[in-house]
Amino acid sequence: MSTLPAILDLIPRDTRMEANGEGMAFDISESATRTFLCRLTVTEQIEQESLDVSIWGSADGETWSKKPLLMLPQQFYRGTTKLILDVSLRPETKFIRARWELFRWGRVAPIPMFVAGLELEEIPPMSRETPTTRIALATK
């Protein structure tokens, strides 16, 4: 049985972002499934800007992967995006954290600003035995 909290707030709800940054590290070594539903919710933004959010892994909480475990779709507007993070085949990953990058363009250039949150909820593991069906092509 997992001793993880029900929800991991990789980016706490209603975090105001005005510069690139990263969240705190979370120890997922006690996760039973190592599979998470990720919900990125943007509640405020200004025009002509984008938000890139990614999730990174680490074996020790100090040295982080060279590539993200998951890149969420680039955000421009308010709303919620959901993706699955499955690290069940990465036993070396014991810690995860979020990083975000803000981009601003246009004639007027105030600092970028998003208000968002990223929460992860542990879910049942993904099936590795999904049957596949081959389609036979008829030739005449």
Tab-separated table of N, CA and C in Angstrom:
chain	number	residue	atom	x	y	z
A	1	MET	N	0.846	-1.187	0.000
A	1	MET	CA	0.000	0.000	0.000
A	1	MET	C	0.884	1.240	0.000
A	2	SER	N	0.529	2.213	-0.829
A	2	SER	CA	1.316	3.431	-0.959
A	2	SER	C	1.127	4.342	0.248
A	3	THR	N	2.223	5.002	0.668
A	3	THR	CA	2.135	5.977	1.751
A	3	THR	C	2.232	7.403	1.210
A	4	LEU	N	2.116	7.552	-0.111
A	4	LEU	CA	2.125	8.884	-0.715
A	4	LEU	C	0.849	9.628	-0.352
A	5	PRO	N	0.901	10.966	-0.295
A	5	PRO	CA	-0.342	11.724	-0.127
A	5	PRO	C	-1.264	11.454	-1.323
A	6	ALA	N	-2.558	11.640	-1.136
A	6	ALA	CA	-3.518	11.395	-2.220
A	6	ALA	C	-3.208	12.251	-3.439
A	7	ILE	N	-2.792	13.492	-3.216
A	7	ILE	CA	-2.479	14.422	-4.298
A	7	ILE	C	-1.083	15.005	-4.063
A	8	LEU	N	-0.249	14.979	-5.097
A	8	LEU	CA	1.051	15.640	-5.042
A	8	LEU	C	0.920	16.977	-5.764
A	9	ASP	N	1.151	18.066	-5.078
A	9	ASP	CA	1.082	19.395	-5.686
A	9	ASP	C	2.464	19.780	-6.192
A	10	LEU	N	2.802	19.334	-7.404
A	10	LEU	CA	4.108	19.665	-7.961
A	10	LEU	C	4.240	21.170	-8.165
A	11	ILE	N	3.149	21.803	-8.551
A	11	ILE	CA	3.047	23.263	-8.549
A	11	ILE	C	1.786	23.559	-7.748
A	12	PRO	N	1.914	24.134	-6.554
A	12	PRO	CA	0.721	24.375	-5.739
A	12	PRO	C	-0.324	25.205	-6.496
A	13	ARG	N	-1.598	24.864	-6.268
A	13	ARG	CA	-2.714	25.553	-6.906
A	13	ARG	C	-2.569	27.069	-6.737
A	14	ASP	N	-2.902	27.802	-7.792
A	14	ASP	CA	-2.887	29.271	-7.808
A	14	ASP	C	-1.502	29.870	-7.588
A	15	THR	N	-0.455	29.169	-8.052
A	15	THR	CA	0.895	29.729	-8.017
A	15	THR	C	1.014	30.789	-9.100
A	16	ARG	N	1.462	31.978	-8.712
A	16	ARG	CA	1.676	33.069	-9.677
A	16	ARG	C	3.093	32.932	-10.235
A	17	MET	N	3.181	32.770	-11.555
A	17	MET	CA	4.468	32.578	-12.225
A	17	MET	C	4.763	33.798	-13.079
A	18	GLU	N	5.909	34.432	-12.824
A	18	GLU	CA	6.332	35.585	-13.619
A	18	GLU	C	7.741	35.381	-14.180
A	19	ALA	N	8.336	34.229	-13.891
A	19	ALA	CA	9.664	33.884	-14.393
A	19	ALA	C	9.772	32.363	-14.453
A	20	ASN	N	10.761	31.872	-15.178
A	20	ASN	CA	10.997	30.436	-15.232
A	20	ASN	C	11.306	29.938	-13.823
A	21	GLY	N	10.928	28.689	-13.548
A	21	GLY	CA	11.182	28.172	-12.210
A	21	GLY	C	10.992	26.682	-12.120
A	22	GLU	N	11.110	26.184	-10.910
A	22	GLU	CA	10.911	24.757	-10.664
A	22	GLU	C	10.311	24.574	-9.283
A	23	GLY	N	9.563	23.489	-9.140
A	23	GLY	CA	8.924	23.176	-7.874
A	23	GLY	C	9.830	22.332	-6.999
A	24	MET	N	9.314	22.013	-5.839
A	24	MET	CA	10.083	21.183	-4.910
A	24	MET	C	10.057	19.721	-5.356
A	25	ALA	N	11.019	18.956	-4.882
A	25	ALA	CA	11.119	17.535	-5.214
A	25	ALA	C	10.169	16.723	-4.338
A	26	PHE	N	9.570	15.699	-4.944
A	26	PHE	CA	8.694	14.773	-4.221
A	26	PHE	C	9.269	13.377	-4.327
A	27	ASP	N	9.348	12.688	-3.200
A	27	ASP	CA	9.829	11.309	-3.145
A	27	ASP	C	8.673	10.388	-3.538
A	28	ILE	N	8.835	9.670	-4.650
A	28	ILE	CA	7.787	8.750	-5.104
A	28	ILE	C	8.206	7.293	-4.915
A	29	SER	N	9.268	7.054	-4.138
A	29	SER	CA	9.772	5.686	-3.981
A	29	SER	C	8.764	4.766	-3.295
A	30	GLU	N	7.819	5.328	-2.537
A	30	GLU	CA	6.803	4.512	-1.865
A	30	GLU	C	5.549	4.309	-2.716
A	31	SER	N	5.557	4.811	-3.931
A	31	SER	CA	4.381	4.670	-4.804
A	31	SER	C	4.144	3.205	-5.152
A	32	ALA	N	2.920	2.765	-5.019
A	32	ALA	CA	2.578	1.375	-5.327
A	32	ALA	C	2.536	1.138	-6.831
A	33	THR	N	2.037	2.105	-7.599
A	33	THR	CA	1.851	1.904	-9.037
A	33	THR	C	2.853	2.665	-9.893
A	34	ARG	N	3.427	3.767	-9.368
A	34	ARG	CA	4.343	4.628	-10.109
A	34	ARG	C	3.692	5.178	-11.377
A	35	THR	N	2.380	5.326	-11.309
A	35	THR	CA	1.593	5.858	-12.426
A	35	THR	C	0.697	6.955	-11.869
A	36	PHE	N	0.698	8.108	-12.546
A	36	PHE	CA	0.016	9.285	-12.015
A	36	PHE	C	-0.806	9.993	-13.090
A	37	LEU	N	-1.985	10.455	-12.688
A	37	LEU	CA	-2.775	11.352	-13.526
A	37	LEU	C	-2.309	12.765	-13.202
A	38	CYS	N	-1.815	13.476	-14.210
A	38	CYS	CA	-1.305	14.843	-14.041
A	38	CYS	C	-2.372	15.819	-14.522
A	39	ARG	N	-2.695	16.808	-13.690
A	39	ARG	CA	-3.675	17.845	-14.057
A	39	ARG	C	-3.013	19.208	-13.929
A	40	LEU	N	-2.812	19.859	-15.076
A	40	LEU	CA	-2.290	21.222	-15.103
A	40	LEU	C	-3.476	22.152	-15.299
A	41	THR	N	-3.710	23.041	-14.339
A	41	THR	CA	-4.840	23.964	-14.408
A	41	THR	C	-4.323	25.393	-14.424
A	42	VAL	N	-4.636	26.114	-15.512
A	42	VAL	CA	-4.292	27.529	-15.650
A	42	VAL	C	-5.546	28.323	-15.312
A	43	THR	N	-5.451	29.207	-14.300
A	43	THR	CA	-6.624	29.985	-13.880
A	43	THR	C	-6.537	31.446	-14.299
A	44	GLU	N	-5.330	31.933	-14.584
A	44	GLU	CA	-5.170	33.309	-15.061
A	44	GLU	C	-3.993	33.364	-16.007
A	45	GLN	N	-4.082	34.269	-16.994
A	45	GLN	CA	-2.985	34.522	-17.915
A	45	GLN	C	-3.246	35.852	-18.605
A	46	ILE	N	-2.203	36.375	-19.255
A	46	ILE	CA	-2.365	37.580	-20.057
A	46	ILE	C	-2.127	37.204	-21.514
A	47	GLU	N	-2.391	38.121	-22.418
A	47	GLU	CA	-2.283	37.797	-23.843
A	47	GLU	C	-0.830	37.710	-24.299
A	48	GLN	N	-0.647	37.059	-25.426
A	48	GLN	CA	0.640	36.928	-26.103
A	48	GLN	C	1.731	36.335	-25.208
A	49	GLU	N	1.419	35.182	-24.658
A	49	GLU	CA	2.400	34.472	-23.842
A	49	GLU	C	2.091	32.987	-23.870
A	50	SER	N	3.073	32.184	-23.470
A	50	SER	CA	2.867	30.736	-23.392
A	50	SER	C	3.575	30.196	-22.154
A	51	LEU	N	3.126	29.016	-21.740
A	51	LEU	CA	3.655	28.323	-20.565
A	51	LEU	C	4.016	26.908	-20.961
A	52	ASP	N	5.259	26.511	-20.695
A	52	ASP	CA	5.708	25.136	-20.910
A	52	ASP	C	5.999	24.525	-19.544
A	53	VAL	N	5.356	23.393	-19.262
A	53	VAL	CA	5.550	22.693	-17.989
A	53	VAL	C	6.060	21.292	-18.285
A	54	SER	N	7.059	20.855	-17.525
A	54	SER	CA	7.621	19.519	-17.684
A	54	SER	C	7.844	18.900	-16.307
A	55	ILE	N	7.946	17.566	-16.294
A	55	ILE	CA	8.211	16.825	-15.057
A	55	ILE	C	9.528	16.086	-15.242
A	56	TRP	N	10.411	16.242	-14.251
A	56	TRP	CA	11.768	15.702	-14.307
A	56	TRP	C	11.960	14.644	-13.230
A	57	GLY	N	12.870	13.704	-13.458
A	57	GLY	CA	13.119	12.623	-12.519
A	57	GLY	C	14.537	12.632	-11.987
A	58	SER	N	14.712	12.012	-10.822
A	58	SER	CA	16.020	11.928	-10.176
A	58	SER	C	16.087	10.658	-9.329
A	59	ALA	N	17.281	10.087	-9.245
A	59	ALA	CA	17.492	8.928	-8.379
A	59	ALA	C	17.756	9.349	-6.937
A	60	ASP	N	18.331	10.553	-6.757
A	60	ASP	CA	18.754	10.971	-5.423
A	60	ASP	C	18.164	12.306	-4.953
A	61	GLY	N	17.376	12.978	-5.795
A	61	GLY	CA	16.806	14.266	-5.421
A	61	GLY	C	17.767	15.425	-5.615
A	62	GLU	N	18.970	15.138	-6.118
A	62	GLU	CA	19.989	16.178	-6.349
A	62	GLU	C	20.337	16.315	-7.824
A	63	THR	N	20.597	15.190	-8.477
A	63	THR	CA	20.967	15.174	-9.889
A	63	THR	C	19.727	14.798	-10.695
A	64	TRP	N	19.345	15.671	-11.631
A	64	TRP	CA	18.091	15.489	-12.371
A	64	TRP	C	18.361	15.007	-13.788
A	65	SER	N	17.388	14.292	-14.356
A	65	SER	CA	17.517	13.721	-15.693
A	65	SER	C	17.856	14.813	-16.716
A	66	LYS	N	18.510	14.407	-17.787
A	66	LYS	CA	18.882	15.354	-18.842
A	66	LYS	C	17.682	15.718	-19.706
A	67	LYS	N	16.695	14.837	-19.728
A	67	LYS	CA	15.467	15.071	-20.482
A	67	LYS	C	14.282	14.896	-19.534
A	68	PRO	N	13.187	15.612	-19.786
A	68	PRO	CA	12.023	15.451	-18.908
A	68	PRO	C	11.376	14.082	-19.068
A	69	LEU	N	10.762	13.617	-17.980
A	69	LEU	CA	9.972	12.388	-18.039
A	69	LEU	C	8.682	12.630	-18.818
A	70	LEU	N	8.167	13.869	-18.717
A	70	LEU	CA	6.908	14.220	-19.370
A	70	LEU	C	6.908	15.713	-19.686
A	71	MET	N	6.534	16.047	-20.918
A	71	MET	CA	6.315	17.443	-21.330
A	71	MET	C	4.815	17.604	-21.531
A	72	LEU	N	4.225	18.530	-20.814
A	72	LEU	CA	2.804	18.795	-21.011
A	72	LEU	C	2.645	19.705	-22.221
A	73	PRO	N	1.491	19.662	-22.887
A	73	PRO	CA	1.291	20.537	-24.051
A	73	PRO	C	1.435	22.009	-23.659
A	74	GLN	N	2.021	22.788	-24.573
A	74	GLN	CA	2.203	24.223	-24.333
A	74	GLN	C	0.844	24.884	-24.103
A	75	GLN	N	0.789	25.758	-23.097
A	75	GLN	CA	-0.466	26.415	-22.719
A	75	GLN	C	-0.434	27.894	-23.116
A	76	PHE	N	-1.572	28.370	-23.619
A	76	PHE	CA	-1.737	29.774	-23.971
A	76	PHE	C	-2.923	30.392	-23.231
A	77	TYR	N	-3.866	29.551	-22.819
A	77	TYR	CA	-5.136	30.028	-22.277
A	77	TYR	C	-5.477	29.319	-20.971
A	78	ARG	N	-6.521	29.799	-20.328
A	78	ARG	CA	-7.041	29.161	-19.111
A	78	ARG	C	-7.646	27.804	-19.450
A	79	GLY	N	-7.607	26.913	-18.481
A	79	GLY	CA	-8.201	25.592	-18.671
A	79	GLY	C	-7.373	24.520	-17.993
A	80	THR	N	-7.821	23.275	-18.153
A	80	THR	CA	-7.160	22.128	-17.527
A	80	THR	C	-6.710	21.149	-18.599
A	81	THR	N	-5.477	20.668	-18.465
A	81	THR	CA	-4.908	19.659	-19.353
A	81	THR	C	-4.556	18.451	-18.501
A	82	LYS	N	-4.897	17.256	-18.996
A	82	LYS	CA	-4.625	16.018	-18.257
A	82	LYS	C	-3.737	15.105	-19.088
A	83	LEU	N	-2.736	14.516	-18.438
A	83	LEU	CA	-1.858	13.522	-19.061
A	83	LEU	C	-1.491	12.476	-18.017
A	84	ILE	N	-1.017	11.335	-18.491
A	84	ILE	CA	-0.567	10.260	-17.604
A	84	ILE	C	0.958	10.251	-17.562
A	85	LEU	N	1.507	10.182	-16.346
A	85	LEU	CA	2.939	9.989	-16.135
A	85	LEU	C	3.110	8.573	-15.605
A	86	ASP	N	3.804	7.733	-16.373
A	86	ASP	CA	4.037	6.345	-15.975
A	86	ASP	C	5.542	6.133	-15.837
A	87	VAL	N	6.017	6.012	-14.612
A	87	VAL	CA	7.441	5.757	-14.371
A	87	VAL	C	7.669	4.339	-13.841
A	88	SER	N	6.711	3.461	-14.107
A	88	SER	CA	6.820	2.086	-13.602
A	88	SER	C	8.001	1.334	-14.217
A	89	LEU	N	8.431	1.718	-15.403
A	89	LEU	CA	9.574	1.057	-16.033
A	89	LEU	C	10.883	1.820	-15.804
A	90	ARG	N	10.855	2.766	-14.874
A	90	ARG	CA	12.054	3.546	-14.516
A	90	ARG	C	12.294	3.405	-13.007
A	91	PRO	N	12.729	2.221	-12.559
A	91	PRO	CA	12.906	2.008	-11.110
A	91	PRO	C	13.942	2.935	-10.496
A	92	GLU	N	14.845	3.481	-11.302
A	92	GLU	CA	15.870	4.389	-10.771
A	92	GLU	C	15.284	5.748	-10.373
A	93	THR	N	14.107	6.086	-10.886
A	93	THR	CA	13.490	7.377	-10.582
A	93	THR	C	12.796	7.291	-9.227
A	94	LYS	N	13.351	8.016	-8.262
A	94	LYS	CA	12.784	8.015	-6.909
A	94	LYS	C	12.199	9.374	-6.533
A	95	PHE	N	12.563	10.412	-7.291
A	95	PHE	CA	12.064	11.762	-7.033
A	95	PHE	C	11.578	12.381	-8.343
A	96	ILE	N	10.561	13.229	-8.237
A	96	ILE	CA	10.084	13.993	-9.388
A	96	ILE	C	9.869	15.443	-8.967
A	97	ARG	N	9.944	16.334	-9.947
A	97	ARG	CA	9.608	17.734	-9.704
A	97	ARG	C	9.202	18.365	-11.028
A	98	ALA	N	8.502	19.482	-10.928
A	98	ALA	CA	8.047	20.210	-12.114
A	98	ALA	C	8.980	21.370	-12.402
A	99	ARG	N	9.096	21.694	-13.670
A	99	ARG	CA	9.778	22.913	-14.121
A	99	ARG	C	8.833	23.634	-15.060
A	100	TRP	N	8.944	24.966	-15.079
A	100	TRP	CA	8.121	25.735	-16.010
A	100	TRP	C	8.953	26.825	-16.668
A	101	GLU	N	8.567	27.115	-17.923
A	101	GLU	CA	9.196	28.186	-18.688
A	101	GLU	C	8.092	29.059	-19.255
A	102	LEU	N	8.279	30.356	-19.136
A	102	LEU	CA	7.325	31.332	-19.643
A	102	LEU	C	7.935	32.043	-20.846
A	103	PHE	N	7.104	32.288	-21.852
A	103	PHE	CA	7.542	33.002	-23.047
A	103	PHE	C	6.549	34.123	-23.331
A	104	ARG	N	7.060	35.273	-23.711
A	104	ARG	CA	6.225	36.449	-23.988
A	104	ARG	C	6.662	37.027	-25.323
A	105	TRP	N	5.714	37.494	-26.121
A	105	TRP	CA	6.028	38.096	-27.412
A	105	TRP	C	5.065	39.249	-27.687
A	106	GLY	N	5.292	39.960	-28.788
A	106	GLY	CA	4.408	41.068	-29.147
A	106	GLY	C	5.088	42.409	-28.946
A	107	ARG	N	4.389	43.470	-29.319
A	107	ARG	CA	4.954	44.822	-29.230
A	107	ARG	C	5.096	45.295	-27.791
A	108	VAL	N	4.078	45.053	-27.002
A	108	VAL	CA	4.133	45.439	-25.595
A	108	VAL	C	4.740	44.259	-24.840
A	109	ALA	N	5.710	44.519	-24.011
A	109	ALA	CA	6.415	43.407	-23.375
A	109	ALA	C	6.443	43.518	-21.854
A	110	PRO	N	5.276	43.524	-21.194
A	110	PRO	CA	5.358	43.393	-19.738
A	110	PRO	C	5.853	41.993	-19.409
A	111	ILE	N	6.185	41.780	-18.161
A	111	ILE	CA	6.648	40.445	-17.787
A	111	ILE	C	5.519	39.444	-17.986
A	112	PRO	N	5.852	38.208	-18.358
A	112	PRO	CA	4.807	37.197	-18.501
A	112	PRO	C	4.173	36.900	-17.141
A	113	MET	N	2.938	36.400	-17.167
A	113	MET	CA	2.248	36.083	-15.918
A	113	MET	C	1.221	34.991	-16.174
A	114	PHE	N	1.371	33.902	-15.477
A	114	PHE	CA	0.389	32.830	-15.435
A	114	PHE	C	0.088	32.537	-13.972
A	115	VAL	N	-1.129	32.128	-13.689
A	115	VAL	CA	-1.484	31.571	-12.391
A	115	VAL	C	-1.949	30.150	-12.689
A	116	ALA	N	-1.252	29.176	-12.106
A	116	ALA	CA	-1.522	27.786	-12.467
A	116	ALA	C	-1.167	26.866	-11.313
A	117	GLY	N	-1.504	25.600	-11.492
A	117	GLY	CA	-1.148	24.559	-10.542
A	117	GLY	C	-1.019	23.238	-11.264
A	118	LEU	N	-0.180	22.350	-10.759
A	118	LEU	CA	-0.005	21.012	-11.331
A	118	LEU	C	-0.124	20.004	-10.206
A	119	GLU	N	-1.173	19.183	-10.281
A	119	GLU	CA	-1.347	18.154	-9.261
A	119	GLU	C	-1.274	16.777	-9.898
A	120	LEU	N	-0.698	15.843	-9.153
A	120	LEU	CA	-0.588	14.457	-9.594
A	120	LEU	C	-1.323	13.576	-8.611
A	121	GLU	N	-2.059	12.639	-9.152
A	121	GLU	CA	-2.814	11.687	-8.342
A	121	GLU	C	-2.415	10.287	-8.772
A	122	GLU	N	-2.014	9.464	-7.823
A	122	GLU	CA	-1.637	8.089	-8.147
A	122	GLU	C	-2.859	7.322	-8.636
A	123	ILE	N	-2.686	6.577	-9.727
A	123	ILE	CA	-3.780	5.808	-10.325
A	123	ILE	C	-3.319	4.366	-10.529
A	124	PRO	N	-4.244	3.459	-10.858
A	124	PRO	CA	-3.844	2.075	-11.134
A	124	PRO	C	-2.850	2.015	-12.292
A	125	PRO	N	-2.000	0.996	-12.322
A	125	PRO	CA	-0.989	0.904	-13.384
A	125	PRO	C	-1.631	0.719	-14.757
A	126	MET	N	-0.896	1.146	-15.764
A	126	MET	CA	-1.337	0.963	-17.148
A	126	MET	C	-1.097	-0.502	-17.523
A	127	SER	N	-1.975	-1.061	-18.323
A	127	SER	CA	-1.840	-2.454	-18.739
A	127	SER	C	-0.723	-2.593	-19.764
A	128	ARG	N	0.149	-3.534	-19.554
A	128	ARG	CA	1.235	-3.807	-20.507
A	128	ARG	C	0.808	-4.910	-21.479
A	129	GLU	N	-0.375	-5.471	-21.267
A	129	GLU	CA	-0.816	-6.602	-22.081
A	129	GLU	C	-2.028	-6.251	-22.921
A	130	THR	N	-2.049	-5.020	-23.437
A	130	THR	CA	-3.165	-4.608	-24.279
A	130	THR	C	-3.105	-5.394	-25.578
A	131	PRO	N	-4.179	-6.112	-25.900
A	131	PRO	CA	-4.145	-6.886	-27.144
A	131	PRO	C	-4.145	-5.954	-28.358
A	132	THR	N	-3.423	-6.353	-29.363
A	132	THR	CA	-3.421	-5.592	-30.611
A	132	THR	C	-4.008	-6.465	-31.704
A	133	THR	N	-4.651	-5.844	-32.622
A	133	THR	CA	-5.268	-6.562	-33.736
A	133	THR	C	-4.590	-6.122	-35.019
A	134	ARG	N	-4.208	-7.084	-35.803
A	134	ARG	CA	-3.601	-6.772	-37.097
A	134	ARG	C	-4.701	-6.767	-38.146
A	135	ILE	N	-4.625	-5.776	-39.008
A	135	ILE	CA	-5.605	-5.685	-40.083
A	135	ILE	C	-4.987	-6.244	-41.332
A	136	ALA	N	-5.646	-7.227	-41.918
A	136	ALA	CA	-5.146	-7.827	-43.148
A	136	ALA	C	-5.617	-7.004	-44.327
A	137	LEU	N	-4.688	-6.661	-45.189
A	137	LEU	CA	-5.041	-5.902	-46.377
A	137	LEU	C	-5.331	-6.878	-47.508
A	138	ALA	N	-6.490	-6.737	-48.082
A	138	ALA	CA	-6.867	-7.622	-49.192
A	138	ALA	C	-6.253	-7.088	-50.480
A	139	THR	N	-5.640	-7.958	-51.222
A	139	THR	CA	-5.100	-7.578	-52.519
A	139	THR	C	-5.820	-8.353	-53.594
A	140	LYS	N	-6.070	-7.700	-54.696
A	140	LYS	CA	-6.782	-8.360	-55.798
A	140	LYS	C	-5.943	-8.371	-57.042
